[in-house]
mmCIF file of C-alpha atoms in Angstrom:
data_model
loop_
_atom_site.group_PDB
_atom_site.id
_atom_site.type_symbol
_atom_site.label_atom_id
_atom_site.label_comp_id
_atom_site.label_asym_id
_atom_site.label_seq_id
_atom_site.Cartn_x
_atom_site.Cartn_y
_atom_site.Cartn_z
ATOM 1 C CA MET A 1 -7.292 -23.683 -0.524
ATOM 2 C CA LYS A 2 -4.897 -23.255 2.398
ATOM 3 C CA LYS A 3 -4.332 -19.522 1.900
ATOM 4 C CA LEU A 4 -8.034 -18.589 1.950
ATOM 5 C CA ILE A 5 -9.009 -16.937 5.254
ATOM 6 C CA SER A 6 -11.888 -14.895 6.629
ATOM 7 C CA VAL A 7 -11.777 -11.117 6.722
ATOM 8 C CA ASP A 8 -11.872 -11.326 10.530
ATOM 9 C CA TYR A 9 -8.725 -13.438 10.599
ATOM 10 C CA ALA A 10 -7.054 -11.178 8.042
ATOM 11 C CA THR A 11 -7.494 -8.077 10.174
ATOM 12 C CA SER A 12 -6.194 -9.891 13.267
ATOM 13 C CA PHE A 13 -2.687 -9.438 11.858
ATOM 14 C CA ILE A 14 -3.088 -5.653 11.949
ATOM 15 C CA LYS A 15 -2.582 -4.273 15.441
ATOM 16 C CA ASN A 16 -2.580 -0.738 16.777
ATOM 17 C CA ASN A 17 0.624 1.043 15.691
ATOM 18 C CA SER A 18 1.182 -1.323 12.742
ATOM 19 C CA SER A 19 2.769 -0.083 9.531
ATOM 20 C CA LEU A 20 0.352 -0.840 6.723
ATOM 21 C CA MET A 21 0.729 -0.722 2.951
ATOM 22 C CA ILE A 22 -2.528 -0.461 1.032
ATOM 23 C CA GLY A 23 -2.624 -0.909 -2.729
ATOM 24 C CA GLY A 24 -4.716 1.094 -5.136
ATOM 25 C CA PHE A 25 -4.736 4.391 -6.996
ATOM 26 C CA LEU A 26 -7.573 6.454 -5.543
ATOM 27 C CA LYS A 27 -10.600 4.103 -5.880
ATOM 28 C CA CYS A 28 -8.953 1.805 -8.425
ATOM 29 C CA GLY A 29 -7.692 -1.545 -7.156
ATOM 30 C CA SER A 30 -8.104 -1.209 -3.382
ATOM 31 C CA PRO A 31 -8.982 -3.937 -0.832
ATOM 32 C CA LYS A 32 -12.280 -2.379 0.309
ATOM 33 C CA LYS A 33 -13.708 -5.232 2.372
ATOM 34 C CA ILE A 34 -10.639 -5.574 4.611
ATOM 35 C CA ILE A 35 -10.497 -1.818 5.170
ATOM 36 C CA GLU A 36 -14.149 -1.790 6.229
ATOM 37 C CA LYS A 37 -13.403 -4.521 8.770
ATOM 38 C CA LEU A 38 -10.421 -2.555 10.087
ATOM 39 C CA LEU A 39 -12.729 0.389 10.676
ATOM 40 C CA GLU A 40 -15.200 -1.856 12.455
ATOM 41 C CA ASN A 41 -12.425 -3.249 14.674
ATOM 42 C CA GLY A 42 -11.322 0.207 15.786
ATOM 43 C CA THR A 43 -7.664 -0.387 14.858
ATOM 44 C CA LYS A 44 -5.760 2.883 15.230
ATOM 45 C CA ASP A 45 -2.407 4.695 15.242
ATOM 46 C CA LEU A 46 -1.499 3.152 11.897
ATOM 47 C CA THR A 47 1.366 4.208 9.666
ATOM 48 C CA LEU A 48 -0.170 4.208 6.194
ATOM 49 C CA ILE A 49 2.024 3.690 3.133
ATOM 50 C CA ALA A 50 -0.008 4.231 -0.019
ATOM 51 C CA ASN A 51 -0.135 6.164 -3.245
ATOM 52 C CA ASP A 52 -2.781 8.532 -1.833
ATOM 53 C CA THR A 53 -5.395 9.022 0.876
ATOM 54 C CA SER A 54 -8.247 8.536 -1.626
ATOM 55 C CA PHE A 55 -11.521 10.415 -1.084
ATOM 56 C CA PRO A 56 -13.176 10.997 2.320
ATOM 57 C CA GLU A 57 -15.978 8.509 1.650
ATOM 58 C CA PHE A 58 -13.886 5.661 0.185
ATOM 59 C CA GLU A 59 -11.559 2.935 1.612
ATOM 60 C CA LYS A 60 -8.213 4.549 2.592
ATOM 61 C CA GLY A 61 -9.959 7.878 2.923
ATOM 62 C CA LYS A 62 -12.244 6.483 5.611
ATOM 63 C CA LEU A 63 -9.232 5.517 7.702
ATOM 64 C CA ILE A 64 -8.149 9.160 7.591
ATOM 65 C CA VAL A 65 -11.615 10.583 8.302
ATOM 66 C CA ASN A 66 -12.020 8.267 11.298
ATOM 67 C CA LYS A 67 -8.566 9.239 12.593
ATOM 68 C CA ARG A 68 -7.108 5.745 12.520
ATOM 69 C CA VAL A 69 -3.842 6.890 10.897
ATOM 70 C CA LYS A 70 -1.070 8.662 12.809
ATOM 71 C CA LYS A 71 1.344 8.928 9.869
ATOM 72 C CA ALA A 72 0.754 8.819 6.120
ATOM 73 C CA ILE A 73 3.568 8.250 3.620
ATOM 74 C CA VAL A 74 1.925 9.068 0.300
ATOM 75 C CA SER A 75 2.436 10.833 -3.020
ATOM 76 C CA HIS A 76 -0.613 13.119 -2.857
ATOM 77 C CA ILE A 77 -3.436 14.124 -0.544
ATOM 78 C CA GLY A 78 -5.369 16.622 -2.666
ATOM 79 C CA THR A 79 -8.489 14.489 -3.150
ATOM 80 C CA ASN A 80 -9.103 14.150 0.592
ATOM 81 C CA PRO A 81 -9.492 17.528 2.343
ATOM 82 C CA GLU A 82 -9.578 15.798 5.726
ATOM 83 C CA THR A 83 -5.938 14.736 5.304
ATOM 84 C CA GLY A 84 -4.770 18.330 4.901
ATOM 85 C CA LYS A 85 -6.984 19.477 7.770
ATOM 86 C CA GLN A 86 -5.575 16.907 10.195
ATOM 87 C CA MET A 87 -2.039 17.650 9.009
ATOM 88 C CA ASN A 88 -2.442 21.389 9.611
ATOM 89 C CA ASN A 89 -4.004 20.743 13.026
ATOM 90 C CA GLY A 90 -1.050 18.576 14.069
ATOM 91 C CA GLU A 91 -3.229 15.439 14.328
ATOM 92 C CA LEU A 92 -1.617 13.583 11.433
ATOM 93 C CA GLU A 93 1.968 13.419 10.256
ATOM 94 C CA VAL A 94 2.153 13.466 6.466
ATOM 95 C CA GLN A 95 5.287 12.591 4.513
ATOM 96 C CA LEU A 96 4.811 13.541 0.879
ATOM 97 C CA VAL A 97 6.962 11.491 -1.496
ATOM 98 C CA PRO A 98 7.190 11.998 -5.283
ATOM 99 C CA GLN A 99 5.177 9.203 -6.866
ATOM 100 C CA GLY A 100 8.028 7.564 -8.766
ATOM 101 C CA THR A 101 10.256 7.769 -5.703
ATOM 102 C CA LEU A 102 7.543 6.164 -3.581
ATOM 103 C CA ALA A 103 7.256 3.257 -6.012
ATOM 104 C CA GLU A 104 11.012 2.768 -6.169
ATOM 105 C CA ARG A 105 11.449 2.915 -2.380
ATOM 106 C CA ILE A 106 8.878 0.127 -2.033
ATOM 107 C CA ARG A 107 10.527 -1.819 -4.831
ATOM 108 C CA ALA A 108 13.925 -1.377 -3.130
ATOM 109 C CA ALA A 109 12.571 -2.933 0.065
ATOM 110 C CA GLY A 110 11.199 -5.889 -1.875
ATOM 111 C CA ALA A 111 14.508 -6.407 -3.660
ATOM 112 C CA GLY A 112 16.580 -6.147 -0.484
ATOM 113 C CA LEU A 113 18.366 -2.992 -1.621
ATOM 114 C CA GLY A 114 19.820 -0.373 0.688
ATOM 115 C CA GLY A 115 18.040 2.428 -1.124
ATOM 116 C CA ILE A 116 17.786 4.238 -4.453
ATOM 117 C CA LEU A 117 19.486 7.282 -5.936
ATOM 118 C CA THR A 118 17.275 9.861 -7.624
ATOM 119 C CA PRO A 119 17.616 13.496 -8.735
ATOM 120 C CA THR A 120 13.922 14.074 -8.031
ATOM 121 C CA GLY A 121 13.477 16.527 -5.182
ATOM 122 C CA LEU A 122 16.909 18.142 -5.304
ATOM 123 C CA GLY A 123 16.694 21.781 -4.285
ATOM 124 C CA THR A 124 13.205 21.352 -2.777
ATOM 125 C CA VAL A 125 11.765 20.493 0.646
ATOM 126 C CA VAL A 126 12.008 16.835 -0.392
ATOM 127 C CA GLN A 127 15.780 17.148 0.033
ATOM 128 C CA GLU A 128 15.633 18.165 3.698
ATOM 129 C CA GLY A 129 17.454 15.754 6.020
ATOM 130 C CA LYS A 130 18.574 13.446 3.224
ATOM 131 C CA GLU A 131 22.025 12.440 2.104
ATOM 132 C CA ILE A 132 23.226 13.787 -1.251
ATOM 133 C CA ILE A 133 25.536 11.533 -3.254
ATOM 134 C CA GLU A 134 27.514 12.700 -6.261
ATOM 135 C CA ILE A 135 28.228 10.304 -9.140
ATOM 136 C CA ASP A 136 29.995 11.388 -12.345
ATOM 137 C CA ASN A 137 29.501 15.037 -11.340
ATOM 138 C CA LYS A 138 25.758 14.553 -10.932
ATOM 139 C CA LYS A 139 23.966 14.867 -7.588
ATOM 140 C CA PHE A 140 21.364 12.414 -6.328
ATOM 141 C CA LEU A 141 19.253 12.026 -3.200
ATOM 142 C CA LEU A 142 19.612 8.766 -1.306
ATOM 143 C CA GLU A 143 16.091 7.517 -0.660
ATOM 144 C CA LYS A 144 15.781 4.627 1.778
ATOM 145 C CA PRO A 145 13.580 1.523 1.296
ATOM 146 C CA LEU A 146 9.985 1.416 2.509
ATOM 147 C CA LYS A 147 8.717 -1.774 4.136
ATOM 148 C CA ALA A 148 5.565 -2.534 6.151
ATOM 149 C CA ASP A 149 4.348 -4.998 8.743
ATOM 150 C CA VAL A 150 1.349 -5.875 6.569
ATOM 151 C CA ALA A 151 0.420 -5.185 2.942
ATOM 152 C CA LEU A 152 -3.238 -5.206 1.936
ATOM 153 C CA ILE A 153 -3.525 -5.553 -1.813
ATOM 154 C CA TYR A 154 -6.208 -6.237 -4.402
ATOM 155 C CA GLY A 155 -6.455 -8.874 -7.114
ATOM 156 C CA THR A 156 -9.031 -9.318 -9.862
ATOM 157 C CA LYS A 157 -8.566 -13.107 -9.986
ATOM 158 C CA VAL A 158 -6.630 -15.240 -7.513
ATOM 159 C CA ASP A 159 -6.176 -18.996 -7.840
ATOM 160 C CA SER A 160 -5.763 -21.819 -5.310
ATOM 161 C CA PHE A 161 -2.035 -21.196 -5.069
ATOM 162 C CA GLY A 162 -2.323 -17.464 -4.443
ATOM 163 C CA ASN A 163 -1.293 -16.431 -7.966
ATOM 164 C CA VAL A 164 -2.822 -13.046 -8.817
ATOM 165 C CA SER A 165 -4.022 -11.479 -12.076
ATOM 166 C CA PHE A 166 -5.386 -8.008 -12.708
ATOM 167 C CA SER A 167 -7.832 -6.265 -14.986
ATOM 168 C CA GLY A 168 -6.454 -3.101 -16.563
ATOM 169 C CA SER A 169 -4.898 -0.489 -14.319
ATOM 170 C CA THR A 170 -6.010 -2.146 -11.076
ATOM 171 C CA ARG A 171 -2.505 -3.591 -10.750
ATOM 172 C CA ASN A 172 -0.974 -0.132 -9.966
ATOM 173 C CA PHE A 173 0.897 -0.220 -6.617
ATOM 174 C CA ASN A 174 -0.421 -3.690 -5.721
ATOM 175 C CA THR A 175 2.363 -5.518 -7.539
ATOM 176 C CA ILE A 176 5.323 -3.913 -5.777
ATOM 177 C CA MET A 177 3.656 -3.863 -2.361
ATOM 178 C CA ALA A 178 3.332 -7.652 -2.530
ATOM 179 C CA THR A 179 7.120 -7.890 -2.169
ATOM 180 C CA ALA A 180 7.672 -5.371 0.623
ATOM 181 C CA ALA A 181 5.805 -6.481 3.755
ATOM 182 C CA ASP A 182 6.169 -9.169 6.397
ATOM 183 C CA ILE A 183 2.603 -10.367 5.738
ATOM 184 C CA VAL A 184 0.809 -9.934 2.400
ATOM 185 C CA ILE A 185 -2.960 -10.335 2.165
ATOM 186 C CA VAL A 186 -4.790 -10.087 -1.149
ATOM 187 C CA GLU A 187 -8.498 -9.346 -1.456
ATOM 188 C CA ALA A 188 -9.804 -11.098 -4.566
ATOM 189 C CA ASP A 189 -12.814 -10.222 -6.686
ATOM 190 C CA GLU A 190 -12.854 -13.809 -7.941
ATOM 191 C CA ILE A 191 -11.234 -16.946 -6.550
ATOM 192 C CA MET A 192 -10.399 -19.558 -9.184
ATOM 193 C CA GLU A 193 -10.174 -23.305 -8.660
ATOM 194 C CA GLY A 194 -6.911 -24.832 -9.793
ATOM 195 C CA CYS A 195 -4.240 -22.678 -11.390
ATOM 196 C CA LEU A 196 -4.489 -19.517 -13.464
ATOM 197 C CA ASP A 197 -3.121 -19.563 -16.991
ATOM 198 C CA PRO A 198 0.573 -18.719 -16.433
ATOM 199 C CA ASN A 199 0.238 -15.923 -18.994
ATOM 200 C CA GLU A 200 -2.293 -14.232 -16.704
ATOM 201 C CA VAL A 201 -0.184 -14.329 -13.547
ATOM 202 C CA VAL A 202 1.190 -10.948 -12.492
ATOM 203 C CA ILE A 203 2.035 -11.704 -8.844
ATOM 204 C CA PRO A 204 3.265 -15.270 -8.221
ATOM 205 C CA GLY A 205 1.618 -16.970 -5.265
ATOM 206 C CA ILE A 206 4.923 -17.281 -3.419
ATOM 207 C CA PHE A 207 4.545 -13.604 -2.452
ATOM 208 C CA ILE A 208 1.023 -14.035 -1.075
ATOM 209 C CA ASP A 209 0.468 -15.241 2.493
ATOM 210 C CA TYR A 210 -3.329 -15.063 2.650
ATOM 211 C CA VAL A 211 -6.355 -14.541 0.405
ATOM 212 C CA VAL A 212 -9.690 -12.958 1.327
ATOM 213 C CA LYS A 213 -12.783 -13.153 -0.880
ATOM 214 C CA GLY A 214 -13.871 -9.647 -1.828
ATOM 215 C CA GLU A 215 -17.364 -8.216 -2.122
ATOM 216 C CA LYS A 216 -18.071 -9.309 -5.706
#
């Protein structure tokens, strides 16, 4: 399996000051083993693009607690008090993005689009510094694409070709992040010999650069 690599090799692609997408919704569907290795390596000054900053004691949350992130582009931070503390102390830059807008900005990067138009955030702090475009007498914010140097995603089952399937809601942000980074690494609960049933495939292997065996 040519795409299968060690967790040590996987984290070698993530340098200080890298922009890093991490899949998952809180504790659901996150690449825990790779994050633990990142912490061990001491990698720092990361720009984190994720749905949330999780909880202080879990995966993405540990990166915040250990002050490895200089900027977080996320949809909410309420489950990790350390994020708000560092933000208020000027130690961490936080860019809060409405959840649907965050997903569509990532999707726009993967599709090669110049951005998306959305009414979400008009008349709020979300609007600050952004271009407003009017179409058919309706106003929209222009939201630019979000891309990363590396995307760390999760997969329930991954086959020899890098095709990925998911169990339940673990797919969350993992699917769109697989299209929007220069290097995409999936951490798999289970690695299958041969090819998955095509009906199971959610992310085609063409989007996956490397596979790491997870903790299960």
